[in-house]
């Protein structure tokens, strides 16, 4: 048996069934062209009978791409098949994907039929589709809950009728990996003509086992996997393309291969996420923003010494430049030192220790620390070497109360505290400092607040300009608390005057 696994991408058909993820024809063409660059073998471009837009998308995608087979979905209905064939007329390689339900739920309740009639309808659909194309895929809808012996009868009959691919969908995501693998193995061992067709998987993620079921299917004899980018799809989604491809790549002992250019995975994932307006969850395997991010100090230390300590995939293999060492309150000195060196700061150990103390204070008050934060921290560490240091301060402000501030400073080893009122908390704090240091003639010329990083919990930067006796100086401060940043900036300025 060939060890190549064919990648059948249904992002543009099943993935587009997610509420709010519908694409227009131009967007579908853009995705299809990127899927071609990614290296998928088959693109399921749509369900032509369902709408004029879907029909047109299949036509235009057939014109736009050359390498992948273009597939169109139908029911086991003559009109569906005729419309699909018409939509595929420009495809270099076209495939009609037709089928019918084979579980008791579908046979008796949805279709109001019986097992023998279902086989007859499936065979008729395959035979009719073969009049238009040489490549016909048959799907046994809800095969996951179908009786294996009956399913084998269906598959044998449709292969005899001309099906080149037989799709065994776990439509409801019900199967356990062992069950699904056994179902594929049963077909391999009990369908006499199974060697005349490729077995395909199509697994849904209702119980979170779509990827596991798909891989179990491949291990037991399937050689086509039906997948979507980012795991998009009906209800809880489909098997994620990136997960199957990288699982096969990581487990070389399985001896399977695909023709996917894995370096295109992140680019394709982002395109699909953007056009379908469906953000990828941060902890999504392979393509989530945290997939190659490390925030634990123990993990960071291990990764910095040897990436493979905590990573089974090289991020470069999927199009990510490098692993991300995310600085949080859980990070250690090794991660901090590494990031500072990347930014061009080579500090002595005692300086790193001091910056690390300030880093932990900041990290406890915000989610993670950015490069901009670190540069401010290093700058703040230099400022702390001045003789004027902020010990603590407190403000009282709000509706129906007079703003006041209490500031405690360390000036040349002497601790001083002063309270003052003002027009607002910042004015009150600045007034307290002026009184404490006898700086009545210092004039605040400019006060500017700006965001260094994004988000309500991120760091803000304050710039002040003060003058005294014709001399003008500037001060800077940064903190997640804008009042603290303001006091630091003011102290930075007046310390230059002192």
Coordinates of C-alpha atoms in Angstrom, one line a residue:
X1 CA 0.0 0.0 0.0
X2 CA 1.3 3.5 -1.0
X3 CA 2.4 5.5 2.0
X4 CA 1.3 8.8 0.6
X5 CA -1.7 10.4 2.3
X6 CA -3.8 12.6 0.0
X7 CA -4.9 15.9 1.6
X8 CA -8.5 16.7 0.7
X9 CA -9.2 20.3 1.9
X10 CA -12.9 21.1 2.5
X11 CA -12.4 24.6 4.0
X12 CA -14.3 26.2 1.2
X13 CA -17.2 23.8 1.6
X14 CA -17.6 22.3 5.0
X15 CA -15.5 25.0 6.7
X16 CA -17.7 27.7 5.1
X17 CA -20.8 26.2 6.8
X18 CA -19.7 27.8 10.1
X19 CA -22.2 30.7 10.8
X20 CA -20.7 34.0 9.8
X21 CA -17.8 32.4 7.8
X22 CA -19.3 32.7 4.3
X23 CA -17.0 33.9 1.6
X24 CA -17.7 35.6 -1.7
X25 CA -16.3 34.2 -4.9
X26 CA -13.2 36.5 -5.0
X27 CA -12.3 35.5 -1.4
X28 CA -12.8 31.8 -2.2
X29 CA -10.4 32.2 -5.2
X30 CA -7.8 33.8 -3.0
X31 CA -8.1 31.0 -0.5
X32 CA -8.0 28.4 -3.3
X33 CA -4.8 29.8 -4.7
X34 CA -3.1 29.7 -1.3
X35 CA -4.3 26.1 -0.8
X36 CA -2.5 25.3 -4.1
X37 CA 0.7 26.9 -2.7
X38 CA 0.2 24.9 0.4
X39 CA 0.2 21.7 -1.7
X40 CA -3.3 20.2 -1.0
X41 CA -4.2 17.4 -3.4
X42 CA -7.9 18.1 -3.6
X43 CA -10.0 21.2 -3.0
X44 CA -13.7 20.7 -2.3
X45 CA -14.8 24.0 -3.8
X46 CA -18.5 24.0 -3.0
X47 CA -22.0 22.5 -3.3
X48 CA -23.0 23.8 -6.8
X49 CA -26.8 23.0 -6.6
X50 CA -27.1 24.8 -3.3
X51 CA -26.9 28.4 -4.7
X52 CA -25.8 30.4 -7.8
X53 CA -22.9 31.7 -5.7
X54 CA -21.6 28.3 -4.9
X55 CA -22.0 27.2 -8.5
X56 CA -20.0 30.2 -9.7
X57 CA -17.3 29.7 -7.1
X58 CA -16.7 26.2 -8.3
X59 CA -16.5 27.5 -11.9
X60 CA -14.1 30.3 -11.1
X61 CA -11.9 28.2 -8.8
X62 CA -11.6 25.6 -11.5
X63 CA -10.3 28.3 -13.8
X64 CA -8.0 29.8 -11.2
X65 CA -5.9 26.8 -10.0
X66 CA -4.1 24.1 -12.0
X67 CA -2.5 21.5 -9.7
X68 CA -5.2 20.3 -7.2
X69 CA -8.2 18.3 -8.2
X70 CA -11.4 20.4 -7.9
X71 CA -14.2 18.6 -6.2
X72 CA -17.9 19.4 -6.1
X73 CA -20.4 18.0 -3.6
X74 CA -23.8 16.5 -4.5
X75 CA -26.5 14.4 -3.0
X76 CA -27.4 11.1 -4.7
X77 CA -29.8 13.1 -7.0
X78 CA -29.5 13.3 -10.7
X79 CA -30.0 17.1 -10.9
X80 CA -27.3 17.7 -8.3
X81 CA -24.9 15.6 -10.3
X82 CA -25.7 17.4 -13.6
X83 CA -25.2 20.8 -12.0
X84 CA -21.9 19.7 -10.4
X85 CA -20.7 18.4 -13.7
X86 CA -21.5 21.7 -15.4
X87 CA -19.7 23.7 -12.7
X88 CA -16.6 21.5 -13.1
X89 CA -16.4 21.9 -16.9
X90 CA -13.3 24.1 -16.6
X91 CA -11.4 22.0 -14.1
X92 CA -8.2 20.4 -15.2
X93 CA -9.0 17.5 -12.9
X94 CA -12.6 17.3 -11.7
X95 CA -14.2 15.1 -9.1
X96 CA -17.9 14.6 -8.2
X97 CA -18.5 13.8 -4.5
X98 CA -21.8 12.1 -4.2
X99 CA -23.4 9.9 -1.5
X100 CA -26.1 9.0 0.9
X101 CA -26.7 8.3 4.6
X102 CA -26.1 4.7 5.7
X103 CA -26.8 4.7 9.5
X104 CA -30.2 3.7 10.8
X105 CA -30.9 7.3 11.8
X106 CA -30.5 8.3 8.1
X107 CA -32.0 5.3 6.4
X108 CA -35.2 5.1 8.4
X109 CA -35.8 8.6 9.8
X110 CA -34.2 11.1 7.5
X111 CA -34.7 9.3 4.2
X112 CA -37.7 7.2 5.1
X113 CA -36.2 4.3 3.2
X114 CA -34.7 0.8 3.7
X115 CA -31.1 -0.6 3.5
X116 CA -31.5 -2.2 0.0
X117 CA -33.0 0.9 -1.5
X118 CA -30.1 3.0 -0.1
X119 CA -27.6 0.7 -1.8
X120 CA -29.5 1.0 -5.1
X121 CA -29.6 4.8 -4.9
X122 CA -25.9 5.0 -4.0
X123 CA -24.9 2.8 -7.0
X124 CA -27.1 4.8 -9.4
X125 CA -25.6 8.1 -8.3
X126 CA -22.0 6.8 -8.8
X127 CA -22.9 5.3 -12.2
X128 CA -24.5 8.6 -13.3
X129 CA -21.6 10.7 -12.0
X130 CA -19.1 8.5 -13.9
X131 CA -20.9 9.6 -17.2
X132 CA -19.4 13.1 -16.6
X133 CA -16.1 12.5 -14.8
X134 CA -13.6 9.7 -14.3
X135 CA -13.0 10.5 -10.6
X136 CA -16.0 9.9 -8.4
X137 CA -16.0 9.9 -4.6
X138 CA -18.8 8.3 -2.7
X139 CA -19.6 9.3 0.9
X140 CA -21.5 7.0 3.3
X141 CA -23.0 9.7 5.5
X142 CA -22.9 8.9 9.2
X143 CA -20.7 5.9 8.6
X144 CA -19.4 6.3 12.1
X145 CA -22.8 5.1 13.5
X146 CA -23.4 2.6 10.6
X147 CA -23.3 -1.2 11.1
X148 CA -19.9 -2.4 9.8
X149 CA -21.3 -5.4 7.9
X150 CA -23.9 -3.3 6.1
X151 CA -21.4 -0.5 5.4
X152 CA -19.1 -3.1 3.8
X153 CA -22.0 -4.1 1.5
X154 CA -22.5 -0.5 0.5
X155 CA -18.8 0.2 -0.2
X156 CA -18.4 -3.0 -2.3
X157 CA -21.4 -2.0 -4.4
X158 CA -20.4 1.6 -5.1
X159 CA -16.8 0.6 -5.9
X160 CA -18.2 -1.9 -8.4
X161 CA -20.3 0.9 -9.9
X162 CA -17.2 3.0 -10.5
X163 CA -16.3 4.9 -7.3
X164 CA -12.6 5.8 -7.1
X165 CA -12.7 7.1 -3.6
X166 CA -14.9 5.9 -0.7
X167 CA -15.4 8.4 2.1
X168 CA -16.2 7.0 5.6
X169 CA -17.4 10.0 7.6
X170 CA -17.8 10.2 11.3
X171 CA -20.4 12.8 10.6
X172 CA -21.4 13.4 14.2
X173 CA -18.0 13.0 15.8
X174 CA -19.3 10.0 17.8
X175 CA -16.5 7.4 17.3
X176 CA -13.6 6.7 19.6
X177 CA -10.3 6.4 17.8
X178 CA -10.2 2.7 18.4
X179 CA -13.7 2.3 17.0
X180 CA -13.0 4.4 13.9
X181 CA -9.7 2.6 13.2
X182 CA -11.5 -0.8 13.5
X183 CA -14.2 0.4 11.1
X184 CA -11.5 1.2 8.5
X185 CA -9.7 -2.0 9.1
X186 CA -13.0 -3.9 8.8
X187 CA -13.5 -2.4 5.3
X188 CA -9.9 -3.2 4.3
X189 CA -10.4 -6.8 5.3
X190 CA -14.0 -7.5 4.2
X191 CA -14.6 -5.5 1.0
X192 CA -13.2 -7.7 -1.8
X193 CA -12.7 -4.9 -4.3
X194 CA -11.4 -2.3 -1.8
X195 CA -8.0 -2.2 -3.6
X196 CA -9.9 -0.5 -6.5
X197 CA -10.5 2.6 -4.5
X198 CA -8.9 4.9 -2.0
X199 CA -10.4 5.0 1.5
X200 CA -11.0 8.5 2.8
X201 CA -11.6 9.8 6.4
X202 CA -13.9 12.7 7.2
X203 CA -14.1 13.3 11.0
X204 CA -15.9 15.8 13.0
X205 CA -14.8 17.2 16.4
X206 CA -17.9 17.0 18.5
X207 CA -16.1 15.0 21.2
X208 CA -12.7 16.5 20.5
X209 CA -11.3 13.4 18.7
X210 CA -11.4 14.4 15.0
X211 CA -7.6 14.4 14.6
X212 CA -7.1 11.2 16.6
X213 CA -9.8 9.4 14.6
X214 CA -8.3 10.6 11.3
X215 CA -4.9 9.3 12.3
X216 CA -6.4 6.1 13.5
X217 CA -8.1 5.7 10.1
X218 CA -4.8 6.3 8.2
X219 CA -2.9 3.8 10.4
X220 CA -5.6 1.2 9.6
X221 CA -5.6 1.8 5.8
X222 CA -7.2 5.1 4.8
X223 CA -5.0 7.1 2.4
X224 CA -7.0 10.3 2.0
X225 CA -7.9 12.7 4.8
X226 CA -10.6 15.3 4.6
X227 CA -9.6 18.3 6.6
X228 CA -10.0 22.1 7.0
X229 CA -7.6 24.9 8.0
X230 CA -7.9 25.8 11.7
X231 CA -10.3 22.9 12.2
X232 CA -13.3 25.0 10.8
X233 CA -16.5 23.2 10.1
X234 CA -20.0 22.3 11.0
X235 CA -20.8 22.5 14.8
X236 CA -17.5 21.8 16.6
X237 CA -15.5 21.7 13.4
X238 CA -13.6 19.2 11.3
X239 CA -10.2 17.6 11.5
X240 CA -7.6 20.3 11.3
X241 CA -5.3 20.1 8.3
X242 CA -2.3 21.4 10.2
X243 CA -2.7 18.8 13.0
X244 CA -2.7 15.8 10.7
X245 CA 0.1 17.0 8.5
X246 CA 2.4 17.9 11.4
X247 CA 1.5 14.7 13.3
X248 CA 2.6 12.7 10.3
X249 CA 5.7 14.8 9.9
X250 CA 6.6 14.5 13.6
X251 CA 6.0 10.7 13.8
X252 CA 8.4 9.6 11.1
X253 CA 8.1 6.0 12.4
X254 CA 4.6 5.8 10.9
X255 CA 6.3 6.1 7.5
X256 CA 3.5 8.2 5.9
X257 CA 4.1 11.3 3.8
X258 CA 2.1 14.2 2.4
X259 CA 2.9 16.7 -0.4
X260 CA 2.1 19.7 1.9
X261 CA 4.6 22.6 2.1
X262 CA 4.4 23.0 5.8
X263 CA 6.1 26.4 5.8
X264 CA 2.9 27.7 4.2
X265 CA 0.7 26.6 7.1
X266 CA 0.8 29.7 9.2
X267 CA 0.3 32.0 6.2
X268 CA -2.7 29.9 5.0
X269 CA -4.2 29.8 8.5
X270 CA -4.0 33.5 8.9
X271 CA -5.6 34.1 5.5
X272 CA -8.5 31.8 6.3
X273 CA -8.9 33.3 9.8
X274 CA -8.9 36.9 8.3
X275 CA -11.3 36.3 5.4
X276 CA -13.7 34.1 7.4
X277 CA -13.6 36.5 10.3
X278 CA -13.0 33.6 12.7
X279 CA -10.1 34.2 15.1
X280 CA -7.9 31.2 16.0
X281 CA -7.9 30.4 19.7
X282 CA -4.6 31.3 21.3
X283 CA -3.8 27.7 22.4
X284 CA -4.8 26.1 19.1
X285 CA -2.1 23.5 18.2
X286 CA 0.3 24.4 15.5
X287 CA -1.4 27.7 14.4
X288 CA -2.4 29.4 17.7
X289 CA -0.3 32.3 18.8
X290 CA 0.7 30.4 22.0
X291 CA 1.6 27.2 20.1
X292 CA 5.3 28.0 20.3
X293 CA 5.2 30.4 23.3
X294 CA 6.8 29.6 26.6
X295 CA 6.1 31.5 29.8
X296 CA 7.0 29.2 32.6
X297 CA 10.5 29.9 33.9
X298 CA 11.4 26.2 34.0
X299 CA 10.3 25.7 30.4
X300 CA 12.0 28.9 29.2
X301 CA 15.3 27.8 30.7
X302 CA 15.0 24.4 29.0
X303 CA 14.1 25.8 25.6
X304 CA 16.9 28.4 25.7
X305 CA 19.4 25.5 26.4
X306 CA 17.9 23.2 23.8
X307 CA 14.7 23.9 21.8
X308 CA 13.7 20.2 21.7
X309 CA 13.5 20.1 25.5
X310 CA 9.9 21.4 25.2
X311 CA 9.2 21.5 21.5
X312 CA 8.5 18.6 19.2
X313 CA 8.1 20.8 16.1
X314 CA 10.5 23.4 14.9
X315 CA 8.4 26.6 14.5
X316 CA 10.3 27.4 11.3
X317 CA 8.8 24.2 9.8
X318 CA 5.3 25.8 9.8
X319 CA 6.3 29.3 8.9
X320 CA 6.9 30.8 12.4
X321 CA 10.1 32.7 12.6
X322 CA 11.1 31.4 16.1
X323 CA 9.8 30.3 19.4
X324 CA 8.4 33.0 21.7
X325 CA 9.8 33.5 25.2
X326 CA 6.9 35.3 26.8
X327 CA 7.9 37.2 29.9
X328 CA 5.4 36.9 32.7
X329 CA 5.5 36.8 36.5
X330 CA 6.4 33.1 36.1
X331 CA 9.6 33.8 34.1
X332 CA 13.0 33.5 35.5
X333 CA 16.2 35.5 35.3
X334 CA 17.5 33.3 32.4
X335 CA 14.6 34.4 30.2
X336 CA 14.9 38.0 31.2
X337 CA 18.6 38.0 30.5
X338 CA 18.1 36.3 27.1
X339 CA 15.5 38.9 26.0
X340 CA 17.6 41.8 27.2
X341 CA 20.6 40.5 25.2
X342 CA 18.4 40.1 22.1
X343 CA 17.4 43.8 22.6
X344 CA 21.1 44.7 22.9
X345 CA 21.4 45.1 26.6
X346 CA 24.3 43.2 28.3
X347 CA 24.0 43.9 32.0
X348 CA 26.1 42.7 34.9
X349 CA 24.5 40.2 37.1
X350 CA 23.8 42.7 40.0
X351 CA 22.1 45.0 37.5
X352 CA 20.0 42.1 36.1
X353 CA 19.0 41.2 39.7
X354 CA 17.8 44.8 40.2
X355 CA 15.9 44.9 36.9
X356 CA 14.4 41.5 37.7
X357 CA 13.0 42.8 40.9
X358 CA 11.3 45.7 39.1
X359 CA 10.3 43.3 36.3
X360 CA 8.4 41.0 38.8
X361 CA 6.6 44.0 40.2
X362 CA 5.4 45.0 36.7
X363 CA 4.7 41.4 35.7
X364 CA 2.4 40.9 38.7
X365 CA 0.3 43.8 37.5
X366 CA 0.0 43.0 33.8
X367 CA -0.5 39.8 31.7
X368 CA 2.9 39.8 29.9
X369 CA 5.9 42.0 29.4
X370 CA 6.7 43.3 25.9
X371 CA 10.1 44.5 24.5
X372 CA 8.9 48.1 25.0
X373 CA 8.3 47.3 28.6
X374 CA 11.8 45.9 29.0
X375 CA 13.4 48.9 27.5
X376 CA 11.5 51.1 29.9
X377 CA 12.5 48.9 32.8
X378 CA 16.2 49.2 31.8
X379 CA 15.8 52.9 31.5
X380 CA 14.0 53.1 34.8
X381 CA 16.9 51.1 36.4
X382 CA 19.3 53.8 35.2
X383 CA 17.1 56.5 36.6
X384 CA 16.9 54.8 40.0
X385 CA 20.6 55.4 40.4
X386 CA 19.8 59.1 40.9
X387 CA 19.8 60.5 44.4
X388 CA 16.0 61.2 44.2
X389 CA 13.8 58.1 44.5
X390 CA 10.1 57.5 44.9
X391 CA 9.4 55.4 48.0
X392 CA 5.6 55.4 47.8
X393 CA 2.6 57.6 47.1
X394 CA -1.2 57.6 47.5
X395 CA -3.9 59.6 45.9
X396 CA -7.6 60.2 46.8
X397 CA -9.9 61.4 44.0
X398 CA -13.3 60.9 42.6
X399 CA -16.7 62.6 42.3
X400 CA -17.6 65.0 45.1
X401 CA -14.2 64.9 46.8
X402 CA -11.1 67.2 46.7
X403 CA -8.2 65.4 45.0
X404 CA -5.2 64.9 47.3
X405 CA -1.9 63.1 47.2
X406 CA 0.6 61.9 49.8
X407 CA 4.1 61.3 48.4
X408 CA 7.1 59.8 50.2
X409 CA 10.6 60.3 48.6
X410 CA 14.1 59.2 49.4
X411 CA 16.4 62.1 48.8
X412 CA 20.1 61.4 49.4
X413 CA 19.1 58.8 52.0
X414 CA 16.6 61.0 53.7
X415 CA 13.0 59.9 53.7
X416 CA 10.4 62.7 53.4
X417 CA 6.6 62.7 53.1
X418 CA 4.3 65.5 52.1
X419 CA 0.6 65.8 51.4
X420 CA -1.1 68.3 49.0
X421 CA -4.4 69.0 47.2
X422 CA -4.8 69.9 43.6
X423 CA -7.1 70.2 40.6
X424 CA -6.7 66.4 40.1
X425 CA -4.6 63.5 41.4
X426 CA -1.6 64.3 39.1
X427 CA -1.6 68.0 40.0
X428 CA -1.9 67.1 43.7
X429 CA 1.1 64.7 43.5
X430 CA 3.2 67.2 41.6
X431 CA 2.3 69.9 44.1
X432 CA 3.3 67.7 47.0
X433 CA 6.7 67.1 45.4
X434 CA 7.3 70.8 44.8
X435 CA 6.5 71.6 48.4
X436 CA 8.7 68.8 49.7
X437 CA 11.7 69.9 47.6
X438 CA 11.0 73.6 47.8
X439 CA 10.6 73.9 44.1
X440 CA 7.9 76.6 44.0
X441 CA 9.5 78.3 41.0
X442 CA 9.4 75.1 38.8
X443 CA 6.8 75.4 36.0
X444 CA 5.2 72.4 34.3
X445 CA 5.3 73.3 30.6
X446 CA 4.1 70.1 29.0
X447 CA 2.4 66.9 30.2
X448 CA 1.9 64.1 27.7
X449 CA 0.5 60.6 28.2
X450 CA 0.7 57.9 25.5
X451 CA 0.3 54.1 25.3
X452 CA 3.5 52.2 24.8
X453 CA 1.7 49.0 24.2
X454 CA -1.9 48.0 23.5
X455 CA -4.7 47.0 25.9
X456 CA -6.3 48.4 29.0
X457 CA -3.8 46.6 31.2
X458 CA -0.7 47.6 29.2
X459 CA 2.0 50.0 29.9
X460 CA 1.6 53.8 29.5
X461 CA 4.3 56.4 29.1
X462 CA 4.3 59.9 30.5
X463 CA 6.5 62.7 29.2
X464 CA 6.8 66.0 31.1
X465 CA 8.6 69.2 30.3
X466 CA 9.4 71.6 33.2
X467 CA 11.4 74.8 33.4
X468 CA 13.2 76.8 36.1
X469 CA 15.1 80.0 35.7
X470 CA 15.0 79.7 31.9
X471 CA 16.3 76.1 31.9
X472 CA 14.1 73.5 30.4
X473 CA 14.4 69.8 31.1
X474 CA 12.4 66.7 30.2
X475 CA 11.3 63.7 32.2
X476 CA 9.9 60.3 31.3
X477 CA 8.1 57.6 33.2
X478 CA 6.2 54.4 32.4
X479 CA 4.0 52.0 34.4
X480 CA 0.7 50.2 34.1
X481 CA -0.5 52.8 36.6
X482 CA -0.6 56.1 34.8
X483 CA -0.4 58.0 38.1
X484 CA 2.8 56.2 39.1
X485 CA 4.2 56.9 35.6
X486 CA 3.4 60.5 36.0
X487 CA 5.2 60.8 39.3
X488 CA 8.2 59.0 38.0
X489 CA 8.3 61.3 35.0
X490 CA 8.1 64.4 37.1
X491 CA 10.8 63.2 39.5
X492 CA 13.0 62.3 36.5
X493 CA 12.7 65.9 35.3
X494 CA 13.2 67.7 38.7
X495 CA 16.1 65.5 39.6
X496 CA 17.9 66.9 36.6
X497 CA 17.2 70.4 37.9
X498 CA 18.4 69.5 41.4

